[in-house]
PDB file of C-alpha atoms in Angstrom:
ATOM      1  CA  UNK A   1       8.230  18.114 -13.402  1.00  0.00           C
ATOM      2  CA  UNK A   2       4.677  17.534 -11.654  1.00  0.00           C
ATOM      3  CA  UNK A   3       4.699  14.056 -12.738  1.00  0.00           C
ATOM      4  CA  UNK A   4       8.374  13.199 -11.863  1.00  0.00           C
ATOM      5  CA  UNK A   5       7.676  14.737  -8.355  1.00  0.00           C
ATOM      6  CA  UNK A   6       4.417  12.678  -7.803  1.00  0.00           C
ATOM      7  CA  UNK A   7       6.243   9.476  -8.961  1.00  0.00           C
ATOM      8  CA  UNK A   8       8.957  10.081  -6.623  1.00  0.00           C
ATOM      9  CA  UNK A   9       6.361  10.579  -3.762  1.00  0.00           C
ATOM     10  CA  UNK A  10       5.002   7.338  -4.819  1.00  0.00           C
ATOM     11  CA  UNK A  11       8.324   5.460  -5.110  1.00  0.00           C
ATOM     12  CA  UNK A  12       9.324   7.055  -1.700  1.00  0.00           C
ATOM     13  CA  UNK A  13       6.147   5.846   0.163  1.00  0.00           C
ATOM     14  CA  UNK A  14       6.132   2.500  -1.390  1.00  0.00           C
ATOM     15  CA  UNK A  15       9.756   1.811  -0.764  1.00  0.00           C
ATOM     16  CA  UNK A  16       9.410   2.889   2.907  1.00  0.00           C
ATOM     17  CA  UNK A  17       6.640   0.072   3.231  1.00  0.00           C
ATOM     18  CA  UNK A  18       8.714  -2.373   1.209  1.00  0.00           C
ATOM     19  CA  UNK A  19      11.799  -1.524   3.601  1.00  0.00           C
ATOM     20  CA  UNK A  20      10.074  -1.902   6.790  1.00  0.00           C
ATOM     21  CA  UNK A  21       8.424  -5.583   5.876  1.00  0.00           C
ATOM     22  CA  UNK A  22      11.463  -6.856   4.673  1.00  0.00           C
ATOM     23  CA  UNK A  23      13.651  -9.305   6.596  1.00  0.00           C
ATOM     24  CA  UNK A  24      17.286  -8.360   8.124  1.00  0.00           C
ATOM     25  CA  UNK A  25      18.809  -5.886   9.962  1.00  0.00           C
ATOM     26  CA  UNK A  26      17.868  -2.282  10.305  1.00  0.00           C
ATOM     27  CA  UNK A  27      20.727  -1.671   8.151  1.00  0.00           C
ATOM     28  CA  UNK A  28      19.939  -4.173   5.546  1.00  0.00           C
ATOM     29  CA  UNK A  29      16.300  -2.918   5.365  1.00  0.00           C
ATOM     30  CA  UNK A  30      17.275   0.734   5.078  1.00  0.00           C
ATOM     31  CA  UNK A  31      19.401  -0.324   2.040  1.00  0.00           C
ATOM     32  CA  UNK A  32      16.922  -2.178   0.333  1.00  0.00           C
ATOM     33  CA  UNK A  33      14.287   0.510   0.703  1.00  0.00           C
ATOM     34  CA  UNK A  34      16.822   2.718  -0.879  1.00  0.00           C
ATOM     35  CA  UNK A  35      17.142   0.176  -3.577  1.00  0.00           C
ATOM     36  CA  UNK A  36      13.738  -0.096  -4.298  1.00  0.00           C
ATOM     37  CA  UNK A  37      13.142   3.667  -4.421  1.00  0.00           C
ATOM     38  CA  UNK A  38      16.194   3.950  -6.758  1.00  0.00           C
ATOM     39  CA  UNK A  39      14.738   1.148  -9.057  1.00  0.00           C
ATOM     40  CA  UNK A  40      11.170   2.773  -9.102  1.00  0.00           C
ATOM     41  CA  UNK A  41      12.984   6.105 -10.154  1.00  0.00           C
ATOM     42  CA  UNK A  42      15.477   4.431 -12.629  1.00  0.00           C
ATOM     43  CA  UNK A  43      12.816   2.169 -14.357  1.00  0.00           C
ATOM     44  CA  UNK A  44      10.100   4.873 -14.750  1.00  0.00           C
ATOM     45  CA  UNK A  45      12.757   7.076 -16.345  1.00  0.00           C
ATOM     46  CA  UNK A  46      13.987   4.463 -18.819  1.00  0.00           C
ATOM     47  CA  UNK A  47      10.511   3.440 -19.809  1.00  0.00           C
ATOM     48  CA  UNK A  48       9.572   7.286 -20.006  1.00  0.00           C
ATOM     49  CA  UNK A  49      12.304   7.802 -22.548  1.00  0.00           C
ATOM     50  CA  UNK A  50      11.388   4.510 -24.546  1.00  0.00           C
ATOM     51  CA  UNK A  51       7.779   5.679 -24.970  1.00  0.00           C
ATOM     52  CA  UNK A  52       8.859   9.340 -25.882  1.00  0.00           C
ATOM     53  CA  UNK A  53      10.709   7.689 -29.157  1.00  0.00           C
ATOM     54  CA  UNK A  54       7.645   5.626 -29.766  1.00  0.00           C
ATOM     55  CA  UNK A  55       5.056   6.655 -32.514  1.00  0.00           C
ATOM     56  CA  UNK A  56       2.066   6.471 -30.360  1.00  0.00           C
ATOM     57  CA  UNK A  57       0.397   9.654 -31.211  1.00  0.00           C
TER      58      UNK A  57
ATOM     59  CA  UNK B   1      24.094 -22.842   6.273  1.00  0.00           C
ATOM     60  CA  UNK B   2      21.709 -21.783   8.867  1.00  0.00           C
ATOM     61  CA  UNK B   3      18.082 -23.427   8.202  1.00  0.00           C
ATOM     62  CA  UNK B   4      15.081 -21.134   8.492  1.00  0.00           C
ATOM     63  CA  UNK B   5      12.251 -22.832  10.613  1.00  0.00           C
ATOM     64  CA  UNK B   6       8.764 -21.596  11.062  1.00  0.00           C
ATOM     65  CA  UNK B   7       7.160 -22.372  14.378  1.00  0.00           C
ATOM     66  CA  UNK B   8       3.653 -23.937  14.228  1.00  0.00           C
ATOM     67  CA  UNK B   9       3.300 -24.854  17.800  1.00  0.00           C
ATOM     68  CA  UNK B  10       1.480 -21.945  18.842  1.00  0.00           C
ATOM     69  CA  UNK B  11      -1.245 -22.206  21.527  1.00  0.00           C
ATOM     70  CA  UNK B  12      -4.753 -21.071  21.268  1.00  0.00           C
ATOM     71  CA  UNK B  13      -4.457 -17.697  22.799  1.00  0.00           C
ATOM     72  CA  UNK B  14      -1.319 -16.887  20.663  1.00  0.00           C
ATOM     73  CA  UNK B  15      -3.414 -17.998  17.602  1.00  0.00           C
ATOM     74  CA  UNK B  16      -6.298 -15.690  18.508  1.00  0.00           C
ATOM     75  CA  UNK B  17      -3.821 -12.707  19.294  1.00  0.00           C
ATOM     76  CA  UNK B  18      -2.300 -13.065  16.153  1.00  0.00           C
ATOM     77  CA  UNK B  19      -5.365 -13.107  14.260  1.00  0.00           C
ATOM     78  CA  UNK B  20      -6.958  -9.983  16.273  1.00  0.00           C
ATOM     79  CA  UNK B  21      -3.493  -8.072  15.646  1.00  0.00           C
ATOM     80  CA  UNK B  22      -3.919  -8.946  11.845  1.00  0.00           C
ATOM     81  CA  UNK B  23      -7.467  -7.689  12.055  1.00  0.00           C
ATOM     82  CA  UNK B  24      -6.338  -4.546  13.811  1.00  0.00           C
ATOM     83  CA  UNK B  25      -3.736  -3.838  11.276  1.00  0.00           C
ATOM     84  CA  UNK B  26      -6.338  -4.387   8.352  1.00  0.00           C
ATOM     85  CA  UNK B  27      -8.869  -2.252  10.094  1.00  0.00           C
ATOM     86  CA  UNK B  28      -6.673   0.845  11.028  1.00  0.00           C
ATOM     87  CA  UNK B  29      -3.307   1.041   8.864  1.00  0.00           C
ATOM     88  CA  UNK B  30      -0.259   0.889  11.546  1.00  0.00           C
ATOM     89  CA  UNK B  31      -2.312  -0.289  14.275  1.00  0.00           C
ATOM     90  CA  UNK B  32      -1.215  -3.815  14.231  1.00  0.00           C
ATOM     91  CA  UNK B  33       2.427  -2.895  14.824  1.00  0.00           C
ATOM     92  CA  UNK B  34       1.309  -0.199  17.510  1.00  0.00           C
ATOM     93  CA  UNK B  35      -0.386  -2.721  19.637  1.00  0.00           C
ATOM     94  CA  UNK B  36       2.872  -4.848  19.509  1.00  0.00           C
ATOM     95  CA  UNK B  37       5.012  -1.834  20.719  1.00  0.00           C
ATOM     96  CA  UNK B  38       6.818  -1.633  17.446  1.00  0.00           C
ATOM     97  CA  UNK B  39       6.729   2.198  17.319  1.00  0.00           C
ATOM     98  CA  UNK B  40       9.002   3.047  14.628  1.00  0.00           C
ATOM     99  CA  UNK B  41       7.414   0.595  12.193  1.00  0.00           C
ATOM    100  CA  UNK B  42       3.997   1.726  13.062  1.00  0.00           C
ATOM    101  CA  UNK B  43       4.930   5.095  12.287  1.00  0.00           C
ATOM    102  CA  UNK B  44       6.492   4.322   9.057  1.00  0.00           C
ATOM    103  CA  UNK B  45       4.006   1.962   7.828  1.00  0.00           C
ATOM    104  CA  UNK B  46       0.783   3.916   9.010  1.00  0.00           C
ATOM    105  CA  UNK B  47       2.300   7.239   7.968  1.00  0.00           C
ATOM    106  CA  UNK B  48       2.897   5.699   4.435  1.00  0.00           C
ATOM    107  CA  UNK B  49      -0.196   4.072   3.788  1.00  0.00           C
ATOM    108  CA  UNK B  50      -2.529   7.187   5.479  1.00  0.00           C
ATOM    109  CA  UNK B  51      -0.265   9.623   3.524  1.00  0.00           C
ATOM    110  CA  UNK B  52      -0.715   7.714   0.358  1.00  0.00           C
ATOM    111  CA  UNK B  53      -4.536   7.460   0.752  1.00  0.00           C
ATOM    112  CA  UNK B  54      -5.155  11.152   1.663  1.00  0.00           C
ATOM    113  CA  UNK B  55      -2.603  12.128  -0.982  1.00  0.00           C
ATOM    114  CA  UNK B  56      -4.429  10.026  -3.591  1.00  0.00           C
ATOM    115  CA  UNK B  57      -7.659  11.861  -2.766  1.00  0.00           C
ATOM    116  CA  UNK B  58      -5.993  15.265  -3.055  1.00  0.00           C
ATOM    117  CA  UNK B  59      -4.950  14.388  -6.313  1.00  0.00           C
ATOM    118  CA  UNK B  60      -8.346  13.781  -7.580  1.00  0.00           C
ATOM    119  CA  UNK B  61      -8.249  10.119  -7.396  1.00  0.00           C
ATOM    120  CA  UNK B  62     -11.505   8.091  -6.941  1.00  0.00           C
ATOM    121  CA  UNK B  63     -12.314   4.854  -5.154  1.00  0.00           C
ATOM    122  CA  UNK B  64     -14.132   1.852  -6.401  1.00  0.00           C
ATOM    123  CA  UNK B  65     -17.315   0.143  -5.287  1.00  0.00           C
ATOM    124  CA  UNK B  66     -19.996  -2.076  -6.724  1.00  0.00           C
ATOM    125  CA  UNK B  67     -23.053  -0.749  -7.625  1.00  0.00           C
ATOM    126  CA  UNK B  68     -26.359  -2.528  -8.554  1.00  0.00           C
ATOM    127  CA  UNK B  69     -25.774  -1.162 -12.240  1.00  0.00           C
ATOM    128  CA  UNK B  70     -22.443  -3.296 -12.430  1.00  0.00           C
ATOM    129  CA  UNK B  71     -23.078  -6.714 -13.980  1.00  0.00           C
ATOM    130  CA  UNK B  72     -20.821  -9.150 -15.388  1.00  0.00           C
ATOM    131  CA  UNK B  73     -17.642  -8.132 -16.522  1.00  0.00           C
ATOM    132  CA  UNK B  74     -18.046  -4.466 -15.562  1.00  0.00           C
ATOM    133  CA  UNK B  75     -18.743  -5.945 -11.990  1.00  0.00           C
ATOM    134  CA  UNK B  76     -15.389  -7.727 -12.139  1.00  0.00           C
ATOM    135  CA  UNK B  77     -13.761  -4.592 -13.321  1.00  0.00           C
ATOM    136  CA  UNK B  78     -15.137  -2.897 -10.153  1.00  0.00           C
ATOM    137  CA  UNK B  79     -14.540  -5.524  -7.947  1.00  0.00           C
ATOM    138  CA  UNK B  80     -10.686  -5.889  -8.247  1.00  0.00           C
ATOM    139  CA  UNK B  81      -9.864  -2.369  -7.827  1.00  0.00           C
ATOM    140  CA  UNK B  82     -12.323  -2.313  -4.838  1.00  0.00           C
ATOM    141  CA  UNK B  83     -10.498  -5.130  -3.157  1.00  0.00           C
ATOM    142  CA  UNK B  84      -7.566  -3.216  -3.627  1.00  0.00           C
ATOM    143  CA  UNK B  85      -9.081   0.120  -2.151  1.00  0.00           C
ATOM    144  CA  UNK B  86     -10.651  -1.689   0.721  1.00  0.00           C
ATOM    145  CA  UNK B  87      -7.364  -2.877   2.181  1.00  0.00           C
ATOM    146  CA  UNK B  88      -7.111   0.811   3.552  1.00  0.00           C
ATOM    147  CA  UNK B  89      -9.466  -0.379   6.221  1.00  0.00           C
ATOM    148  CA  UNK B  90     -11.181   2.269   8.079  1.00  0.00           C
ATOM    149  CA  UNK B  91     -10.131   4.908   5.591  1.00  0.00           C
ATOM    150  CA  UNK B  92     -12.224   3.103   2.846  1.00  0.00           C
ATOM    151  CA  UNK B  93     -15.265   2.562   5.215  1.00  0.00           C
ATOM    152  CA  UNK B  94     -15.367   5.927   6.254  1.00  0.00           C
ATOM    153  CA  UNK B  95     -15.118   7.299   2.701  1.00  0.00           C
ATOM    154  CA  UNK B  96     -18.038   4.727   1.731  1.00  0.00           C
ATOM    155  CA  UNK B  97     -20.111   6.028   4.705  1.00  0.00           C
ATOM    156  CA  UNK B  98     -19.728   9.670   3.813  1.00  0.00           C
ATOM    157  CA  UNK B  99     -19.641   9.048   0.169  1.00  0.00           C
ATOM    158  CA  UNK B 100     -16.503  10.763  -0.064  1.00  0.00           C
ATOM    159  CA  UNK B 101     -13.857   9.923  -2.906  1.00  0.00           C
ATOM    160  CA  UNK B 102     -16.002   8.087  -5.160  1.00  0.00           C
ATOM    161  CA  UNK B 103     -16.713  10.730  -7.782  1.00  0.00           C
ATOM    162  CA  UNK B 104     -14.370  11.177 -10.793  1.00  0.00           C
ATOM    163  CA  UNK B 105     -12.225  14.090 -11.277  1.00  0.00           C
ATOM    164  CA  UNK B 106     -10.977  13.034 -14.857  1.00  0.00           C
ATOM    165  CA  UNK B 107     -10.338  16.435 -15.791  1.00  0.00           C
ATOM    166  CA  UNK B 108      -7.512  16.870 -13.169  1.00  0.00           C
ATOM    167  CA  UNK B 109      -4.049  16.225 -14.702  1.00  0.00           C
ATOM    168  CA  UNK B 110      -3.237  14.271 -11.643  1.00  0.00           C
ATOM    169  CA  UNK B 111      -6.173  11.929 -11.949  1.00  0.00           C
ATOM    170  CA  UNK B 112      -4.552   8.868 -12.694  1.00  0.00           C
ATOM    171  CA  UNK B 113      -1.886   9.516 -10.233  1.00  0.00           C
ATOM    172  CA  UNK B 114      -4.727   9.798  -7.525  1.00  0.00           C
ATOM    173  CA  UNK B 115      -6.239   6.430  -8.599  1.00  0.00           C
ATOM    174  CA  UNK B 116      -3.175   4.789  -8.282  1.00  0.00           C
ATOM    175  CA  UNK B 117      -2.157   6.001  -4.823  1.00  0.00           C
ATOM    176  CA  UNK B 118      -5.545   5.069  -3.635  1.00  0.00           C
ATOM    177  CA  UNK B 119      -5.099   1.479  -5.106  1.00  0.00           C
ATOM    178  CA  UNK B 120      -1.803   1.066  -3.768  1.00  0.00           C
ATOM    179  CA  UNK B 121      -2.272   2.434  -0.444  1.00  0.00           C
ATOM    180  CA  UNK B 122      -4.755  -0.585   0.296  1.00  0.00           C
ATOM    181  CA  UNK B 123      -2.278  -3.078  -1.297  1.00  0.00           C
ATOM    182  CA  UNK B 124       0.523  -1.826   0.708  1.00  0.00           C
ATOM    183  CA  UNK B 125      -1.633  -2.224   4.012  1.00  0.00           C
ATOM    184  CA  UNK B 126      -2.287  -5.907   3.191  1.00  0.00           C
ATOM    185  CA  UNK B 127       1.380  -6.234   3.192  1.00  0.00           C
ATOM    186  CA  UNK B 128       1.595  -4.351   6.480  1.00  0.00           C
ATOM    187  CA  UNK B 129      -1.325  -6.503   7.936  1.00  0.00           C
ATOM    188  CA  UNK B 130       0.796  -9.772   6.974  1.00  0.00           C
ATOM    189  CA  UNK B 131       3.893  -8.119   8.617  1.00  0.00           C
ATOM    190  CA  UNK B 132       1.859  -7.577  11.652  1.00  0.00           C
ATOM    191  CA  UNK B 133       0.470 -10.928  11.785  1.00  0.00           C
ATOM    192  CA  UNK B 134       4.044 -12.425  11.315  1.00  0.00           C
ATOM    193  CA  UNK B 135       5.343 -10.466  14.128  1.00  0.00           C
ATOM    194  CA  UNK B 136       2.382 -11.401  16.483  1.00  0.00           C
ATOM    195  CA  UNK B 137       2.532 -15.250  15.268  1.00  0.00           C
ATOM    196  CA  UNK B 138       6.350 -15.276  16.241  1.00  0.00           C
ATOM    197  CA  UNK B 139       7.543 -15.826  12.722  1.00  0.00           C
ATOM    198  CA  UNK B 140       9.427 -12.487  12.619  1.00  0.00           C
ATOM    199  CA  UNK B 141      10.985 -10.023  14.970  1.00  0.00           C
TER     200      UNK B 141
END
């Protein structure tokens, strides 16, 4: 859970910056930030599961 | 469809102001927007970069710098992350002067997270700097 927590913190802070520097109305930028945050989490979880099944050890 | 145009007809003082704002934004995260009275953006950008930098240090990450021992490829491997770290401006300079944050804490579980936070804090501040510059240059509201 520690890894997931710090990954979410990272995604959140990065999404804030991406949302603020994006173009468009406040509402559009808010949704863009939320979308970036969701994409970070979603892709990280997908990659995590892919790596889980790969025989890397 | 509405065409986007970028104004290039700014005068000398405007240009100088835009560069100064960019420099301020690079030097102190959030300051570029603060001096332009973009309070909310300054708070969000500054808070994110400062927060990410200090979280990175707290998680055991380390900053990069060039030392006389680094030659050839080793120097390049230090230089690129150093450029990313240096984007944090005054935070990086303060750490350099006080020799804080350059030691490895590889025994910590969150060490790699810390490194990533520190690198990305600097990179995000480069983005914030460009945004502040664009606002000062009239390319963005």
